[in-house]
Structures are given as C-alpha cells and as structure tokens.
C-alpha cells in the first residue's frame, strides 16, 4: 500500500490537461492513478513515469469505474486524497441543429460521467478527508455561441460541484471547481468538417468552423503551466471556485461586473451571426 498522498485523474490522454495534471501531481510527490479510455492514450506517461499507476477508465462505463475503485482501494487501503474529474468532450453546433443523440453523449461524459465517478469514489475521498476536483470552464458562466450543449454541461457541473461542496463540508472534504480559461490542448482537433448547406445557419458556416477549429483562441496557456498552478492551489487548501487558465481572471471580472450587452458583444464578435437573418 502506498503511504504517499494519492490522486486519481480522468482523461489523461497525451497533450491534454489530464496528462499535465498527472505530471504536476507526480512532481509534488503524489502517487498518481492516471486514467483514460485506453492505455495506449497514456503511453507517454508509461515511458516517463514507471511508478505512476495507469488504468483504463471510460467514465461512461460502470464496470470500468468499479474496477478502478477496487484498484485504488487495494493500493491505499481505502482512501483517495484527490479525485480529479477532467474527462470531457467538445461539441460545436448551432443549438437548434445539434443532434440530440450527440448532445446526450456529451452530457454522459461531461456531466453524468463526473457524477458516476464521484459517487463511486466518495467513500475513499471521505475516508481521506480529501478533495473532489471538477475541471470546469468559463463557458459554464456565460453563453458561448455555437457551444450551447458544451457550455450547458459545464454550467451543470458548476452547480453540481458547488452544491456538493456544501454537502461534503461536514465530512472534511473540499470540492473545487476549476473555472478554466484558455488552455492549449488538442480539444479543437476532434471535430469533423462541418457542413450547414441548406441550413438557416449556412451563411455563418465560416464562423462556426472557426470556432470548432479554435481560431478565436489567442495565446493559450500551456497545459503544464495551468496544471502547476492548479496543483499548487489544491495543495494550498483552495476550496470552491478557482479561476485558472489564460483570461480566467478577466472572465471572472466580466461575468461578475459587466452588463450583459458587453458579454454578448464579446461572445458574438466574429462568430458569423451578423450574416444571419438577411
């Protein structure tokens, strides 16, 4: 059984936030259970960190989750200091033209996956008086054109996390929601070519494609820098909403103090909405 503090992180595929968090926790002397849907997605971690425990974990699979809980329990004797819910998928579409099966599949990962994993590991985290960490997004705090269902899943995650924080506080457990700003990951490489021929949104096709490709993302924070800051926050005892990533602080200021028309202007500029309704 490991005597170190422990962290289980979902979604640790190469070049993403989860992988960077795994490396940042490892650098702080924490034993990491890095997970992804397949071990091949974490081959880079296997090569560089032979003492890191790598597990196959699809957050939509109760069987995978059950196996992961059993593995962690066997390693630690029944505790887990940090549960980091990072797995997530994007979906860039006009709200009215999003296939509902795709929208539900997104929620199965981005929201219900978090709920499943957290419920399954709750006993271990409570035993450790540990921390539940949910990787959220600025999109959970404001409307994001062409990202309705992704933003909705992050808004649901924020609400769930903040309520869970209150309900777990009597057990000495912190719940942290990372309101992530712009981080340079491969999330914008997962979209097929978008075609809106014949759609009422066809004139905005270029704007939608630019959003899907991440063209509006300027000067993103490196995952390694983001992860180092987040892990420092967690080890320092932060609780509740934590704003990290490029423009996260600006995002907090805008959504806290600016009138809605300012947010609307920022969120719609260059998105192709000006080409509609004509």
mmCIF file of C-alpha atoms in Angstrom:
data_model
loop_
_atom_site.group_PDB
_atom_site.id
_atom_site.type_symbol
_atom_site.label_atom_id
_atom_site.label_comp_id
_atom_site.label_asym_id
_atom_site.label_seq_id
_atom_site.Cartn_x
_atom_site.Cartn_y
_atom_site.Cartn_z
ATOM 1 C CA UNK A 1 0.000 0.000 0.000
ATOM 2 C CA UNK A 2 1.260 3.461 -0.870
ATOM 3 C CA UNK A 3 1.936 5.858 2.009
ATOM 4 C CA UNK A 4 2.040 8.897 -0.249
ATOM 5 C CA UNK A 5 -0.918 11.140 -0.874
ATOM 6 C CA UNK A 6 -2.853 9.860 -3.867
ATOM 7 C CA UNK A 7 -4.670 11.375 -6.842
ATOM 8 C CA UNK A 8 -6.868 9.738 -9.459
ATOM 9 C CA UNK A 9 -7.286 11.769 -12.651
ATOM 10 C CA UNK A 10 -9.651 11.015 -15.524
ATOM 11 C CA UNK A 11 -8.914 11.874 -19.150
ATOM 12 C CA UNK A 12 -5.111 11.651 -19.171
ATOM 13 C CA UNK A 13 -4.561 11.298 -22.913
ATOM 14 C CA UNK A 14 -1.408 12.867 -24.330
ATOM 15 C CA UNK A 15 -1.272 16.654 -24.824
ATOM 16 C CA UNK A 16 -4.271 17.347 -22.608
ATOM 17 C CA UNK A 17 -4.993 18.870 -19.218
ATOM 18 C CA UNK A 18 -5.321 15.485 -17.511
ATOM 19 C CA UNK A 19 -1.854 14.391 -18.591
ATOM 20 C CA UNK A 20 -0.373 17.698 -17.433
ATOM 21 C CA UNK A 21 -2.140 17.388 -14.067
ATOM 22 C CA UNK A 22 -0.801 13.848 -13.663
ATOM 23 C CA UNK A 23 2.742 15.100 -14.220
ATOM 24 C CA UNK A 24 2.266 18.093 -11.889
ATOM 25 C CA UNK A 25 0.917 15.925 -9.058
ATOM 26 C CA UNK A 26 3.761 13.436 -9.584
ATOM 27 C CA UNK A 27 6.292 16.261 -9.354
ATOM 28 C CA UNK A 28 4.845 17.154 -5.924
ATOM 29 C CA UNK A 29 5.388 13.614 -4.631
ATOM 30 C CA UNK A 30 1.777 12.464 -5.007
ATOM 31 C CA UNK A 31 1.119 8.910 -6.226
ATOM 32 C CA UNK A 32 -0.977 9.272 -9.379
ATOM 33 C CA UNK A 33 -3.608 6.930 -10.776
ATOM 34 C CA UNK A 34 -3.769 8.245 -14.349
ATOM 35 C CA UNK A 35 -6.750 7.050 -16.364
ATOM 36 C CA UNK A 36 -8.001 7.166 -19.937
ATOM 37 C CA UNK A 37 -10.275 5.100 -22.132
ATOM 38 C CA UNK A 38 -7.284 3.077 -23.330
ATOM 39 C CA UNK A 39 -3.755 2.582 -22.054
ATOM 40 C CA UNK A 40 -2.329 3.452 -25.472
ATOM 41 C CA UNK A 41 -3.544 7.034 -24.963
ATOM 42 C CA UNK A 42 -1.163 7.221 -21.972
ATOM 43 C CA UNK A 43 1.899 5.536 -23.466
ATOM 44 C CA UNK A 44 3.866 8.764 -22.938
ATOM 45 C CA UNK A 45 3.225 8.558 -19.182
ATOM 46 C CA UNK A 46 4.138 4.864 -19.084
ATOM 47 C CA UNK A 47 7.533 5.644 -20.621
ATOM 48 C CA UNK A 48 8.368 8.646 -18.441
ATOM 49 C CA UNK A 49 6.798 7.646 -15.116
ATOM 50 C CA UNK A 50 7.120 3.904 -14.424
ATOM 51 C CA UNK A 51 5.942 4.444 -10.829
ATOM 52 C CA UNK A 52 2.648 6.002 -11.966
ATOM 53 C CA UNK A 53 -0.371 3.665 -11.951
ATOM 54 C CA UNK A 54 -2.171 3.686 -15.311
ATOM 55 C CA UNK A 55 -5.758 2.449 -15.536
ATOM 56 C CA UNK A 56 -8.266 2.059 -18.329
ATOM 57 C CA UNK A 57 -11.331 4.058 -17.350
ATOM 58 C CA UNK A 58 -14.231 5.142 -19.526
ATOM 59 C CA UNK A 59 -16.303 7.436 -17.301
ATOM 60 C CA UNK A 60 -19.491 6.235 -19.004
ATOM 61 C CA UNK A 61 -18.777 2.601 -18.033
ATOM 62 C CA UNK A 62 -19.922 1.448 -14.560
ATOM 63 C CA UNK A 63 -17.750 -1.653 -14.965
ATOM 64 C CA UNK A 64 -14.598 0.399 -15.627
ATOM 65 C CA UNK A 65 -15.371 2.655 -12.676
ATOM 66 C CA UNK A 66 -15.924 -0.307 -10.356
ATOM 67 C CA UNK A 67 -12.577 -1.826 -11.389
ATOM 68 C CA UNK A 68 -10.793 1.490 -10.831
ATOM 69 C CA UNK A 69 -12.272 1.846 -7.335
ATOM 70 C CA UNK A 70 -11.151 -1.693 -6.471
ATOM 71 C CA UNK A 71 -7.624 -0.983 -7.731
ATOM 72 C CA UNK A 72 -7.282 2.242 -5.753
ATOM 73 C CA UNK A 73 -8.709 0.596 -2.631
ATOM 74 C CA UNK A 74 -6.172 -2.224 -2.902
ATOM 75 C CA UNK A 75 -3.299 0.276 -3.288
ATOM 76 C CA UNK A 76 -4.300 2.609 -0.476
ATOM 77 C CA UNK A 77 -6.324 0.542 1.957
ATOM 78 C CA UNK A 78 -9.465 2.534 1.252
ATOM 79 C CA UNK A 79 -8.537 6.198 0.822
ATOM 80 C CA UNK A 80 -8.072 8.689 -2.019
ATOM 81 C CA UNK A 81 -6.768 12.199 -1.364
ATOM 82 C CA UNK A 82 -7.607 13.835 -4.700
ATOM 83 C CA UNK A 83 -10.285 12.796 -7.176
ATOM 84 C CA UNK A 84 -9.843 14.877 -10.330
ATOM 85 C CA UNK A 85 -12.723 14.755 -12.811
ATOM 86 C CA UNK A 86 -11.144 16.012 -16.003
ATOM 87 C CA UNK A 87 -12.646 13.928 -18.833
ATOM 88 C CA UNK A 88 -14.616 15.997 -21.309
ATOM 89 C CA UNK A 89 -15.622 16.252 -24.951
ATOM 90 C CA UNK A 90 -16.468 19.280 -27.144
ATOM 91 C CA UNK A 91 -19.436 19.799 -29.444
ATOM 92 C CA UNK A 92 -19.622 22.826 -31.745
ATOM 93 C CA UNK A 93 -23.011 23.191 -33.418
ATOM 94 C CA UNK A 94 -25.909 25.674 -33.534
ATOM 95 C CA UNK A 95 -28.209 24.760 -30.638
ATOM 96 C CA UNK A 96 -31.222 24.080 -32.861
ATOM 97 C CA UNK A 97 -29.233 21.892 -35.247
ATOM 98 C CA UNK A 98 -27.449 19.706 -32.735
ATOM 99 C CA UNK A 99 -28.332 16.034 -32.982
ATOM 100 C CA UNK A 100 -29.876 15.124 -29.630
ATOM 101 C CA UNK A 101 -28.004 11.828 -29.526
ATOM 102 C CA UNK A 102 -24.720 13.767 -29.770
ATOM 103 C CA UNK A 103 -25.878 16.203 -27.079
ATOM 104 C CA UNK A 104 -26.821 13.353 -24.745
ATOM 105 C CA UNK A 105 -23.499 11.619 -25.403
ATOM 106 C CA UNK A 106 -21.677 14.825 -24.436
ATOM 107 C CA UNK A 107 -23.609 15.046 -21.164
ATOM 108 C CA UNK A 108 -22.852 11.386 -20.456
ATOM 109 C CA UNK A 109 -19.150 12.302 -20.352
ATOM 110 C CA UNK A 110 -19.031 15.924 -19.222
ATOM 111 C CA UNK A 111 -21.672 15.744 -16.502
ATOM 112 C CA UNK A 112 -23.013 12.282 -15.758
ATOM 113 C CA UNK A 113 -19.522 10.807 -16.026
ATOM 114 C CA UNK A 114 -18.421 13.146 -13.239
ATOM 115 C CA UNK A 115 -21.443 12.182 -11.157
ATOM 116 C CA UNK A 116 -20.796 8.446 -11.628
ATOM 117 C CA UNK A 117 -17.102 8.643 -10.817
ATOM 118 C CA UNK A 118 -17.604 10.933 -7.822
ATOM 119 C CA UNK A 119 -20.330 8.748 -6.332
ATOM 120 C CA UNK A 120 -18.194 5.629 -6.777
ATOM 121 C CA UNK A 121 -15.089 7.136 -5.152
ATOM 122 C CA UNK A 122 -16.893 9.180 -2.488
ATOM 123 C CA UNK A 123 -16.236 6.734 0.357
ATOM 124 C CA UNK A 124 -12.500 6.711 -0.356
ATOM 125 C CA UNK A 125 -12.342 10.507 -0.533
ATOM 126 C CA UNK A 126 -14.332 10.890 2.686
ATOM 127 C CA UNK A 127 -12.034 8.389 4.421
ATOM 128 C CA UNK A 128 -9.077 10.563 3.408
ATOM 129 C CA UNK A 129 -10.846 13.837 4.218
ATOM 130 C CA UNK A 130 -9.736 14.598 0.705
ATOM 131 C CA UNK A 131 -10.666 16.749 -2.287
ATOM 132 C CA UNK A 132 -13.017 16.365 -5.241
ATOM 133 C CA UNK A 133 -11.826 18.426 -8.193
ATOM 134 C CA UNK A 134 -14.015 19.135 -11.223
ATOM 135 C CA UNK A 135 -12.401 20.715 -14.279
ATOM 136 C CA UNK A 136 -14.966 23.257 -15.417
ATOM 137 C CA UNK A 137 -14.893 26.114 -17.882
ATOM 138 C CA UNK A 138 -15.648 29.803 -18.281
ATOM 139 C CA UNK A 139 -18.328 28.507 -20.615
ATOM 140 C CA UNK A 140 -20.220 27.389 -17.540
ATOM 141 C CA UNK A 141 -20.589 31.030 -16.545
ATOM 142 C CA UNK A 142 -21.664 32.648 -19.797
ATOM 143 C CA UNK A 143 -23.281 31.931 -23.142
ATOM 144 C CA UNK A 144 -20.872 30.645 -25.787
ATOM 145 C CA UNK A 145 -22.128 30.882 -29.371
ATOM 146 C CA UNK A 146 -22.193 27.523 -31.214
ATOM 147 C CA UNK A 147 -21.305 25.735 -27.953
ATOM 148 C CA UNK A 148 -24.708 25.563 -26.297
ATOM 149 C CA UNK A 149 -24.555 21.983 -25.044
ATOM 150 C CA UNK A 150 -20.891 22.064 -24.053
ATOM 151 C CA UNK A 151 -21.479 25.249 -22.075
ATOM 152 C CA UNK A 152 -24.650 23.790 -20.568
ATOM 153 C CA UNK A 153 -22.752 20.720 -19.381
ATOM 154 C CA UNK A 154 -20.152 22.937 -17.704
ATOM 155 C CA UNK A 155 -22.858 25.084 -16.112
ATOM 156 C CA UNK A 156 -24.443 21.923 -14.725
ATOM 157 C CA UNK A 157 -21.031 20.798 -13.481
ATOM 158 C CA UNK A 158 -20.502 24.103 -11.696
ATOM 159 C CA UNK A 159 -23.885 23.918 -9.972
ATOM 160 C CA UNK A 160 -23.360 20.271 -9.013
ATOM 161 C CA UNK A 161 -19.884 20.976 -7.622
ATOM 162 C CA UNK A 162 -20.908 23.985 -5.579
ATOM 163 C CA UNK A 163 -23.819 22.079 -4.028
ATOM 164 C CA UNK A 164 -21.632 19.028 -3.384
ATOM 165 C CA UNK A 165 -19.122 21.323 -1.677
ATOM 166 C CA UNK A 166 -21.730 22.259 0.923
ATOM 167 C CA UNK A 167 -22.910 18.689 1.401
ATOM 168 C CA UNK A 168 -19.419 17.246 1.867
ATOM 169 C CA UNK A 169 -18.030 20.027 4.065
ATOM 170 C CA UNK A 170 -19.243 18.343 7.309
ATOM 171 C CA UNK A 171 -17.071 15.342 6.404
ATOM 172 C CA UNK A 172 -13.933 17.425 5.985
ATOM 173 C CA UNK A 173 -13.971 17.090 2.183
ATOM 174 C CA UNK A 174 -13.259 20.050 -0.101
ATOM 175 C CA UNK A 175 -14.889 20.340 -3.535
ATOM 176 C CA UNK A 176 -13.070 22.524 -6.050
ATOM 177 C CA UNK A 177 -14.416 23.568 -9.443
ATOM 178 C CA UNK A 178 -11.705 24.872 -11.758
ATOM 179 C CA UNK A 179 -13.201 27.608 -13.905
ATOM 180 C CA UNK A 180 -10.764 27.075 -16.737
ATOM 181 C CA UNK A 181 -9.831 29.814 -19.149
ATOM 182 C CA UNK A 182 -7.939 29.264 -22.390
ATOM 183 C CA UNK A 183 -5.551 26.296 -22.271
ATOM 184 C CA UNK A 184 -3.662 24.959 -25.277
ATOM 185 C CA UNK A 185 -4.910 21.386 -25.706
ATOM 186 C CA UNK A 186 -5.989 19.226 -28.634
ATOM 187 C CA UNK A 187 -9.707 19.644 -27.897
ATOM 188 C CA UNK A 188 -10.186 21.602 -31.125
ATOM 189 C CA UNK A 189 -8.880 18.741 -33.300
ATOM 190 C CA UNK A 190 -11.861 16.473 -32.581
ATOM 191 C CA UNK A 191 -14.440 17.940 -34.967
ATOM 192 C CA UNK A 192 -15.169 16.628 -38.452
ATOM 193 C CA UNK A 193 -15.693 19.088 -41.281
ATOM 194 C CA UNK A 194 -18.912 20.932 -40.521
ATOM 195 C CA UNK A 195 -21.438 21.339 -43.322
ATOM 196 C CA UNK A 196 -24.535 23.531 -42.990
ATOM 197 C CA UNK A 197 -25.702 23.505 -46.599
ATOM 198 C CA UNK A 198 -29.417 24.262 -46.716
ATOM 199 C CA UNK A 199 -29.484 25.281 -43.066
ATOM 200 C CA UNK A 200 -30.728 28.660 -41.844
ATOM 201 C CA UNK A 201 -27.229 28.942 -40.362
ATOM 202 C CA UNK A 202 -25.447 28.321 -43.674
ATOM 203 C CA UNK A 203 -24.302 31.986 -44.005
ATOM 204 C CA UNK A 204 -22.493 31.613 -40.664
ATOM 205 C CA UNK A 205 -20.653 28.430 -41.674
ATOM 206 C CA UNK A 206 -17.237 30.097 -41.701
ATOM 207 C CA UNK A 207 -17.736 31.471 -38.179
ATOM 208 C CA UNK A 208 -18.865 28.093 -36.872
ATOM 209 C CA UNK A 209 -15.897 26.343 -38.460
ATOM 210 C CA UNK A 210 -13.504 28.894 -36.973
ATOM 211 C CA UNK A 211 -14.975 28.260 -33.541
ATOM 212 C CA UNK A 212 -14.657 24.479 -33.995
ATOM 213 C CA UNK A 213 -11.020 24.871 -35.069
ATOM 214 C CA UNK A 214 -10.185 27.145 -32.147
ATOM 215 C CA UNK A 215 -9.366 30.081 -34.409
ATOM 216 C CA UNK A 216 -10.614 32.565 -31.810
ATOM 217 C CA UNK A 217 -8.252 31.156 -29.185
ATOM 218 C CA UNK A 218 -5.323 33.531 -28.807
ATOM 219 C CA UNK A 219 -2.193 32.908 -26.743
ATOM 220 C CA UNK A 220 -3.467 29.901 -24.771
ATOM 221 C CA UNK A 221 -1.801 28.920 -21.510
ATOM 222 C CA UNK A 222 0.405 25.838 -21.779
ATOM 223 C CA UNK A 223 -1.149 22.780 -20.089
ATOM 224 C CA UNK A 224 1.960 22.370 -17.946
ATOM 225 C CA UNK A 225 1.672 25.932 -16.589
ATOM 226 C CA UNK A 226 -2.058 25.543 -15.980
ATOM 227 C CA UNK A 227 -1.568 22.211 -14.209
ATOM 228 C CA UNK A 228 1.225 23.516 -11.987
ATOM 229 C CA UNK A 229 -0.957 26.415 -10.844
ATOM 230 C CA UNK A 230 -3.961 24.155 -10.214
ATOM 231 C CA UNK A 231 -1.977 21.617 -8.210
ATOM 232 C CA UNK A 232 -0.427 24.419 -6.170
ATOM 233 C CA UNK A 233 -3.967 25.691 -5.463
ATOM 234 C CA UNK A 234 -5.135 22.258 -4.358
ATOM 235 C CA UNK A 235 -2.153 21.585 -2.112
ATOM 236 C CA UNK A 236 -2.571 25.054 -0.591
ATOM 237 C CA UNK A 237 -6.112 24.208 0.519
ATOM 238 C CA UNK A 238 -8.211 26.142 -2.002
ATOM 239 C CA UNK A 239 -11.927 25.385 -1.989
ATOM 240 C CA UNK A 240 -14.927 26.240 -4.182
ATOM 241 C CA UNK A 241 -14.429 28.098 -7.464
ATOM 242 C CA UNK A 242 -10.832 28.530 -8.630
ATOM 243 C CA UNK A 243 -10.119 30.509 -11.805
ATOM 244 C CA UNK A 244 -7.135 29.293 -13.840
ATOM 245 C CA UNK A 245 -6.007 29.464 -17.475
ATOM 246 C CA UNK A 246 -5.487 32.359 -19.880
ATOM 247 C CA UNK A 247 -8.171 35.051 -19.459
ATOM 248 C CA UNK A 248 -9.738 33.255 -16.480
ATOM 249 C CA UNK A 249 -9.382 36.293 -14.223
ATOM 250 C CA UNK A 250 -10.756 38.525 -16.962
ATOM 251 C CA UNK A 251 -13.619 36.094 -17.414
ATOM 252 C CA UNK A 252 -14.401 36.276 -13.704
ATOM 253 C CA UNK A 253 -14.383 40.072 -13.801
ATOM 254 C CA UNK A 254 -16.558 40.284 -16.906
ATOM 255 C CA UNK A 255 -19.169 37.780 -15.709
ATOM 256 C CA UNK A 256 -19.243 39.341 -12.242
ATOM 257 C CA UNK A 257 -19.313 43.065 -13.014
ATOM 258 C CA UNK A 258 -20.049 43.757 -16.688
ATOM 259 C CA UNK A 259 -23.549 44.350 -18.113
ATOM 260 C CA UNK A 260 -24.982 41.601 -20.323
ATOM 261 C CA UNK A 261 -24.554 43.593 -23.540
ATOM 262 C CA UNK A 262 -20.775 43.617 -23.047
ATOM 263 C CA UNK A 263 -20.699 39.833 -22.648
ATOM 264 C CA UNK A 264 -22.934 39.459 -25.697
ATOM 265 C CA UNK A 265 -20.645 41.640 -27.798
ATOM 266 C CA UNK A 266 -17.537 39.721 -26.741
ATOM 267 C CA UNK A 267 -19.205 36.366 -27.270
ATOM 268 C CA UNK A 268 -20.640 37.062 -30.713
ATOM 269 C CA UNK A 269 -17.954 39.093 -32.484
ATOM 270 C CA UNK A 270 -16.528 37.159 -35.421
ATOM 271 C CA UNK A 271 -18.949 34.256 -34.990
ATOM 272 C CA UNK A 272 -20.894 34.903 -38.191
ATOM 273 C CA UNK A 273 -24.123 35.980 -36.511
ATOM 274 C CA UNK A 274 -24.017 39.271 -38.428
ATOM 275 C CA UNK A 275 -24.559 37.293 -41.657
ATOM 276 C CA UNK A 276 -27.856 35.781 -40.491
ATOM 277 C CA UNK A 277 -31.443 36.989 -40.900
ATOM 278 C CA UNK A 278 -30.739 38.927 -44.085
#
